[in-house]
mmCIF file of C-alpha atoms in Angstrom:
data_model
loop_
_atom_site.group_PDB
_atom_site.id
_atom_site.type_symbol
_atom_site.label_atom_id
_atom_site.label_comp_id
_atom_site.label_asym_id
_atom_site.label_seq_id
_atom_site.Cartn_x
_atom_site.Cartn_y
_atom_site.Cartn_z
ATOM 1 C CA MET A 4 -0.247 -0.213 -0.090
ATOM 2 C CA ASP A 5 1.646 3.522 -1.150
ATOM 3 C CA MET A 6 1.516 5.640 1.868
ATOM 4 C CA SER A 7 1.803 8.200 3.263
ATOM 5 C CA LYS A 8 3.086 8.867 7.586
ATOM 6 C CA SER A 9 2.564 11.090 10.200
ATOM 7 C CA HIS A 10 2.807 10.529 13.978
ATOM 8 C CA THR A 11 2.367 12.252 17.185
ATOM 9 C CA GLY A 12 4.237 11.514 19.539
ATOM 10 C CA GLY A 13 7.147 10.194 20.132
ATOM 11 C CA GLU A 14 8.837 6.930 18.940
ATOM 12 C CA GLU A 15 8.245 3.371 20.687
ATOM 13 C CA ASP A 16 11.265 2.140 22.926
ATOM 14 C CA SER A 17 13.737 -0.527 21.747
ATOM 15 C CA TRP A 18 12.120 -2.687 24.440
ATOM 16 C CA MET A 19 9.689 -2.919 21.490
ATOM 17 C CA GLU A 20 12.233 -3.193 18.458
ATOM 18 C CA LYS A 21 13.571 -6.484 20.518
ATOM 19 C CA MET A 22 10.081 -7.626 20.914
ATOM 20 C CA SER A 23 8.791 -7.828 17.025
ATOM 21 C CA SER A 24 12.751 -9.152 15.698
ATOM 22 C CA VAL A 25 12.935 -12.209 17.812
ATOM 23 C CA PRO A 26 12.839 -15.523 15.788
ATOM 24 C CA ASP A 27 8.920 -17.089 15.281
ATOM 25 C CA GLY A 28 10.011 -20.354 17.047
ATOM 26 C CA LYS A 29 6.790 -23.484 16.773
ATOM 27 C CA LYS A 30 6.108 -26.050 17.725
ATOM 28 C CA LEU A 31 3.878 -29.386 17.952
ATOM 29 C CA VAL A 32 0.504 -29.839 20.508
ATOM 30 C CA ARG A 33 -1.971 -32.594 21.204
ATOM 31 C CA SER A 34 -5.014 -30.806 23.094
ATOM 32 C CA PRO A 35 -8.798 -32.788 24.448
ATOM 33 C CA SER A 36 -9.557 -30.547 20.217
ATOM 34 C CA GLY A 37 -6.607 -31.881 18.600
ATOM 35 C CA LEU A 38 -2.062 -30.197 17.406
ATOM 36 C CA ARG A 39 -1.681 -27.064 17.450
ATOM 37 C CA MET A 40 1.152 -25.645 16.001
ATOM 38 C CA VAL A 41 2.221 -22.787 18.862
ATOM 39 C CA PRO A 42 4.312 -20.424 19.675
ATOM 40 C CA GLU A 43 7.467 -21.033 21.923
ATOM 41 C CA ASN A 44 7.291 -19.081 23.354
ATOM 42 C CA GLY A 45 3.695 -17.630 24.738
ATOM 43 C CA ALA A 46 4.949 -13.604 24.144
ATOM 44 C CA PHE A 47 5.000 -14.304 20.735
ATOM 45 C CA ASN A 48 0.632 -14.938 19.846
ATOM 46 C CA SER A 49 -0.720 -13.688 17.764
ATOM 47 C CA PRO A 50 -3.172 -11.043 18.458
ATOM 48 C CA PHE A 51 -5.887 -13.021 16.219
ATOM 49 C CA SER A 52 -5.963 -16.165 17.306
ATOM 50 C CA LEU A 53 -8.442 -17.380 20.526
ATOM 51 C CA ASP A 54 -8.259 -19.691 24.023
ATOM 52 C CA GLU A 55 -9.814 -23.071 23.369
ATOM 53 C CA PRO A 56 -13.014 -22.997 25.478
ATOM 54 C CA GLN A 57 -14.132 -24.971 28.502
ATOM 55 C CA TRP A 58 -15.789 -28.267 27.329
ATOM 56 C CA VAL A 59 -18.946 -28.061 29.648
ATOM 57 C CA PRO A 60 -18.624 -31.198 31.072
ATOM 58 C CA ASP A 61 -20.140 -34.677 30.074
ATOM 59 C CA LYS A 62 -23.215 -35.434 33.577
ATOM 60 C CA GLU A 63 -23.551 -31.293 33.890
ATOM 61 C CA CYS A 64 -24.901 -32.717 29.901
ATOM 62 C CA PRO A 65 -27.091 -34.887 29.237
ATOM 63 C CA ARG A 66 -29.073 -34.121 26.005
ATOM 64 C CA CYS A 67 -27.143 -31.794 22.985
ATOM 65 C CA MET A 68 -27.497 -28.922 23.733
ATOM 66 C CA GLN A 69 -29.003 -27.614 19.673
ATOM 67 C CA CYS A 70 -32.107 -30.710 18.952
ATOM 68 C CA ASP A 71 -32.688 -31.581 22.530
ATOM 69 C CA SER A 72 -31.848 -34.869 22.213
ATOM 70 C CA LYS A 73 -31.354 -37.419 24.229
ATOM 71 C CA PHE A 74 -27.738 -38.458 24.635
ATOM 72 C CA ASP A 75 -27.217 -42.521 25.152
ATOM 73 C CA PHE A 76 -25.444 -45.318 23.716
ATOM 74 C CA ILE A 77 -26.218 -45.235 19.973
ATOM 75 C CA THR A 78 -27.040 -40.932 20.006
ATOM 76 C CA ARG A 79 -23.454 -40.066 21.275
ATOM 77 C CA LYS A 80 -22.058 -36.529 22.572
ATOM 78 C CA HIS A 81 -19.488 -34.177 21.338
ATOM 79 C CA HIS A 82 -18.030 -31.135 21.890
ATOM 80 C CA CYS A 83 -17.460 -28.016 19.850
ATOM 81 C CA ARG A 84 -14.112 -27.117 19.574
ATOM 82 C CA ARG A 85 -14.822 -23.652 19.276
ATOM 83 C CA CYS A 86 -17.278 -23.417 22.564
ATOM 84 C CA GLY A 87 -16.858 -26.306 24.034
ATOM 85 C CA LYS A 88 -19.857 -26.537 24.128
ATOM 86 C CA CYS A 89 -22.120 -30.666 23.920
ATOM 87 C CA PHE A 90 -23.665 -31.812 20.866
ATOM 88 C CA CYS A 91 -25.531 -34.940 19.109
ATOM 89 C CA ASP A 92 -23.150 -36.171 15.653
ATOM 90 C CA LYS A 93 -26.595 -34.637 13.778
ATOM 91 C CA CYS A 94 -25.361 -31.069 15.683
ATOM 92 C CA CYS A 95 -21.794 -31.206 15.716
ATOM 93 C CA SER A 96 -21.043 -33.724 12.771
ATOM 94 C CA LYS A 97 -19.362 -31.054 10.348
ATOM 95 C CA LYS A 98 -15.006 -30.645 10.487
ATOM 96 C CA VAL A 99 -14.231 -26.672 9.981
ATOM 97 C CA ALA A 100 -9.865 -25.334 9.967
ATOM 98 C CA LEU A 101 -9.908 -23.317 12.807
ATOM 99 C CA PRO A 102 -6.844 -21.440 12.521
ATOM 100 C CA ARG A 103 -7.786 -18.580 15.178
ATOM 101 C CA MET A 104 -6.561 -21.697 17.071
ATOM 102 C CA CYS A 105 -4.083 -22.705 15.652
ATOM 103 C CA PHE A 106 -5.260 -25.967 14.994
ATOM 104 C CA VAL A 107 -3.056 -27.849 12.395
ATOM 105 C CA ASP A 108 -6.227 -29.848 10.873
ATOM 106 C CA PRO A 109 -10.315 -29.328 10.677
ATOM 107 C CA VAL A 110 -11.959 -29.900 14.279
ATOM 108 C CA ARG A 111 -15.090 -30.766 14.882
ATOM 109 C CA GLN A 112 -17.858 -27.749 15.057
ATOM 110 C CA CYS A 113 -20.715 -26.683 15.595
ATOM 111 C CA ALA A 114 -22.796 -25.911 12.579
ATOM 112 C CA GLU A 115 -23.226 -21.719 14.130
ATOM 113 C CA CYS A 116 -19.322 -22.393 15.165
ATOM 114 C CA GLY A 117 -18.060 -23.975 12.258
ATOM 115 C CA LEU A 118 -20.624 -20.548 10.029
ATOM 116 C CA VAL A 119 -18.673 -18.352 11.594
ATOM 117 C CA SER A 120 -14.371 -20.598 11.115
ATOM 118 C CA GLN A 121 -15.474 -20.169 7.375
ATOM 119 C CA LYS A 122 -15.901 -16.417 7.160
ATOM 120 C CA GLU A 123 -12.610 -16.251 8.829
ATOM 121 C CA MET A 124 -10.231 -17.615 6.353
ATOM 122 C CA GLU A 125 -11.223 -15.472 4.214
ATOM 123 C CA PHE A 126 -8.828 -13.377 6.468
ATOM 124 C CA TYR A 127 -6.456 -15.735 7.022
ATOM 125 C CA ASP A 128 -6.309 -16.925 3.164
ATOM 126 C CA LYS A 129 -6.221 -13.555 2.122
ATOM 127 C CA GLN A 130 -7.243 -9.552 3.882
ATOM 128 C CA LEU A 131 -3.755 -11.166 6.087
ATOM 129 C CA LYS A 132 -1.567 -11.457 3.139
ATOM 130 C CA VAL A 133 -2.562 -8.052 2.072
ATOM 131 C CA LEU A 134 -0.841 -6.973 5.179
ATOM 132 C CA MET A 135 1.759 -9.004 5.192
ATOM 133 C CA ALA A 136 2.894 -8.005 1.844
ATOM 134 C CA GLU A 137 6.426 -8.523 1.439
ATOM 135 C CA LYS A 138 7.850 -4.040 1.142
ATOM 136 C CA SER A 139 8.285 -2.991 -2.380
ATOM 137 C CA GLU A 140 8.448 -0.114 -4.026
ATOM 138 C CA THR A 141 5.290 1.166 -3.305
ATOM 139 C CA MET A 142 4.279 -0.534 0.804
ATOM 140 C CA VAL A 143 5.564 1.409 3.819
ATOM 141 C CA CYS A 144 3.014 -0.728 5.196
ATOM 142 C CA ARG A 145 2.261 -4.861 6.287
ATOM 143 C CA LEU A 146 1.988 -6.175 9.791
ATOM 144 C CA SER A 147 5.338 -8.773 11.048
ATOM 145 C CA ASN A 148 5.327 -12.015 10.002
ATOM 146 C CA ASN A 149 4.085 -12.872 13.637
ATOM 147 C CA HIS A 150 1.177 -10.582 13.154
ATOM 148 C CA ARG A 151 1.737 -8.592 17.022
ATOM 149 C CA TYR A 152 3.407 -5.290 15.038
ATOM 150 C CA LEU A 153 2.537 -2.439 12.667
ATOM 151 C CA PHE A 154 5.647 -1.772 10.810
ATOM 152 C CA LEU A 155 5.540 1.290 8.465
ATOM 153 C CA ASP A 156 8.943 1.651 6.433
ATOM 154 C CA GLY A 157 9.280 5.281 4.148
ATOM 155 C CA GLU A 158 12.921 6.959 5.290
ATOM 156 C CA SER A 159 12.665 5.489 7.960
ATOM 157 C CA HIS A 160 11.250 2.587 10.254
ATOM 158 C CA PHE A 161 8.955 3.009 12.988
ATOM 159 C CA GLU A 162 6.224 -0.021 14.735
ATOM 160 C CA VAL A 163 3.272 0.326 16.359
ATOM 161 C CA GLU A 164 2.186 -2.636 18.324
ATOM 162 C CA LEU A 165 -1.662 -3.782 18.133
ATOM 163 C CA SER A 166 -2.741 -4.925 20.830
ATOM 164 C CA ARG A 167 -1.950 -1.454 21.899
ATOM 165 C CA ILE A 168 -4.723 -0.102 19.166
ATOM 166 C CA THR A 169 -7.371 1.208 20.773
ATOM 167 C CA SER A 170 -8.857 2.995 18.455
ATOM 168 C CA MET A 171 -9.297 2.775 13.788
ATOM 169 C CA GLN A 172 -10.823 4.927 11.769
ATOM 170 C CA VAL A 173 -10.473 4.868 8.390
ATOM 171 C CA LEU A 174 -10.611 8.006 6.734
ATOM 172 C CA THR A 175 -12.925 8.444 3.601
ATOM 173 C CA GLU A 176 -12.119 12.067 0.199
ATOM 174 C CA GLY A 177 -14.574 14.004 -0.683
ATOM 175 C CA VAL A 178 -16.848 13.725 2.572
ATOM 176 C CA THR A 179 -17.119 16.183 6.058
ATOM 177 C CA PRO A 180 -17.265 13.781 9.063
ATOM 178 C CA GLY A 181 -20.674 13.956 10.231
ATOM 179 C CA GLU A 182 -23.487 11.502 11.647
ATOM 180 C CA ASN A 183 -24.626 9.624 8.314
ATOM 181 C CA ASP A 184 -20.943 9.371 6.862
ATOM 182 C CA ILE A 185 -19.920 6.319 5.664
ATOM 183 C CA HIS A 186 -16.199 5.989 7.424
ATOM 184 C CA THR A 187 -15.664 2.759 9.519
ATOM 185 C CA TYR A 188 -15.046 3.872 13.083
ATOM 186 C CA THR A 189 -13.721 1.092 14.873
ATOM 187 C CA SER A 190 -13.318 0.598 19.250
ATOM 188 C CA LEU A 191 -11.632 -2.048 20.147
ATOM 189 C CA LEU A 192 -11.261 -1.196 23.251
ATOM 190 C CA GLU A 193 -14.333 1.094 25.864
ATOM 191 C CA SER A 194 -17.242 0.356 22.652
ATOM 192 C CA GLN A 195 -19.799 -2.853 22.142
ATOM 193 C CA TYR A 196 -20.136 -1.962 18.742
ATOM 194 C CA ILE A 197 -18.214 -2.773 15.359
ATOM 195 C CA SER A 198 -19.576 -1.265 11.558
ATOM 196 C CA GLU A 199 -19.713 -3.768 9.527
ATOM 197 C CA GLY A 200 -18.685 -2.763 5.060
ATOM 198 C CA GLY A 201 -16.200 -2.272 2.775
ATOM 199 C CA ASN A 202 -15.638 1.811 2.180
ATOM 200 C CA PRO A 203 -15.269 2.286 -1.529
ATOM 201 C CA ARG A 204 -14.053 5.773 -1.214
ATOM 202 C CA ALA A 205 -11.485 5.123 1.452
ATOM 203 C CA SER A 206 -8.345 7.278 1.268
ATOM 204 C CA GLY A 207 -5.924 6.552 4.971
ATOM 205 C CA MET A 208 -6.476 6.002 8.627
ATOM 206 C CA LEU A 209 -5.917 7.190 11.455
ATOM 207 C CA LEU A 210 -5.063 5.044 13.978
ATOM 208 C CA HIS A 211 -4.649 6.716 18.446
ATOM 209 C CA TYR A 212 -2.165 4.317 20.731
ATOM 210 C CA LYS A 213 -0.223 3.807 23.362
ATOM 211 C CA MET A 214 2.959 3.634 24.212
ATOM 212 C CA VAL A 215 4.559 0.194 26.941
ATOM 213 C CA GLY A 216 5.021 2.012 30.049
ATOM 214 C CA SER A 217 2.015 5.383 29.028
ATOM 215 C CA LEU A 218 -1.240 5.550 28.890
ATOM 216 C CA ASP A 219 -1.044 9.064 26.835
ATOM 217 C CA LEU A 220 -2.618 7.588 23.561
ATOM 218 C CA GLN A 221 -0.612 8.994 20.613
ATOM 219 C CA GLN A 222 -1.617 9.689 17.037
ATOM 220 C CA LEU A 223 -0.803 7.666 13.649
ATOM 221 C CA ARG A 224 -2.744 9.262 10.662
ATOM 222 C CA MET A 225 -2.001 7.369 6.671
ATOM 223 C CA GLU A 226 -2.913 8.274 3.836
ATOM 224 C CA ALA A 227 -2.963 6.639 -0.523
ATOM 225 C CA ALA A 228 -1.081 8.356 -1.815
ATOM 226 C CA ASP A 229 -1.061 7.265 -5.801
ATOM 227 C CA ASP A 230 -2.586 3.811 -5.878
ATOM 228 C CA LYS A 231 -5.516 3.460 -4.496
ATOM 229 C CA LYS A 232 -6.570 0.322 -5.303
ATOM 230 C CA ILE A 233 -3.835 -1.450 -3.631
ATOM 231 C CA ALA A 234 -5.194 0.894 -0.136
ATOM 232 C CA SER A 235 -8.327 0.254 -0.978
ATOM 233 C CA ALA A 236 -7.622 -3.162 -0.052
ATOM 234 C CA TRP A 237 -5.106 -3.087 2.241
ATOM 235 C CA LEU A 238 -7.313 -1.257 4.715
ATOM 236 C CA ALA A 239 -9.808 -3.062 3.819
ATOM 237 C CA ALA A 240 -8.040 -5.380 5.764
ATOM 238 C CA MET A 241 -6.839 -3.638 8.226
ATOM 239 C CA HIS A 242 -10.807 -3.163 9.378
ATOM 240 C CA LYS A 243 -11.505 -6.841 9.389
ATOM 241 C CA ALA A 244 -8.679 -7.089 11.596
ATOM 242 C CA ALA A 245 -9.185 -4.895 13.902
ATOM 243 C CA LYS A 246 -12.408 -6.666 14.005
ATOM 244 C CA LEU A 247 -10.987 -10.270 14.897
ATOM 245 C CA LEU A 248 -9.045 -7.926 17.408
ATOM 246 C CA TYR A 249 -12.014 -6.932 18.970
ATOM 247 C CA GLU A 250 -13.601 -10.371 19.638
ATOM 248 C CA SER A 251 -10.348 -11.979 20.784
ATOM 249 C CA ARG A 252 -10.017 -9.386 23.931
ATOM 250 C CA ASP A 253 -13.747 -9.546 24.038
ATOM 251 C CA GLN A 254 -13.459 -13.477 24.129
#
């Protein structure tokens, strides 16, 4: 994405620079739900990841939590790997990829959770790749390999840790901000609501974040330069990323 950038406030300290440059080691672990490929150091978990849920104990679940069928020798119970609730085979038979929990293979999920996971796959298959695109002559913004940092490369290198972003606003061109404006505003910490939809007139992004060891908000404004098409695709992907970040914190 060809973007110019401006920011207020000081540079991130050397601690953040060290954290963002540490190699991302992975290890294979087995959980009751299946095999997972996770960071060797938990401090490097992706901000988009979700923890495995606590399963509803078998003794507390005599019937399917979807169709109310009674469990017996023939009707066996199964736990959804995403929500942890208990279902019969008919209501929890589909295996769906669940990258947000780092599963290597598709895992059993209930119908509702399976639909959510399928929608998230578009982000992992397409939009995350847009955000992580290697630097080119027209690219100054990208996510780090562990998804934890937003890198901005131009005349100098600047980093923002995604977990410290408190709000994101997608800016539009030719529109005066107001109640009926089509810009998207996402508050990751304070708000309970996230606006849906893309924005074909996106022209930039405004971030507010807190530096390590500080409670003061810093502001980072990025504006698209020449290639509006590439910038719009990047901004749409970043908006989806912000939504997943908010959902991860909420859960």
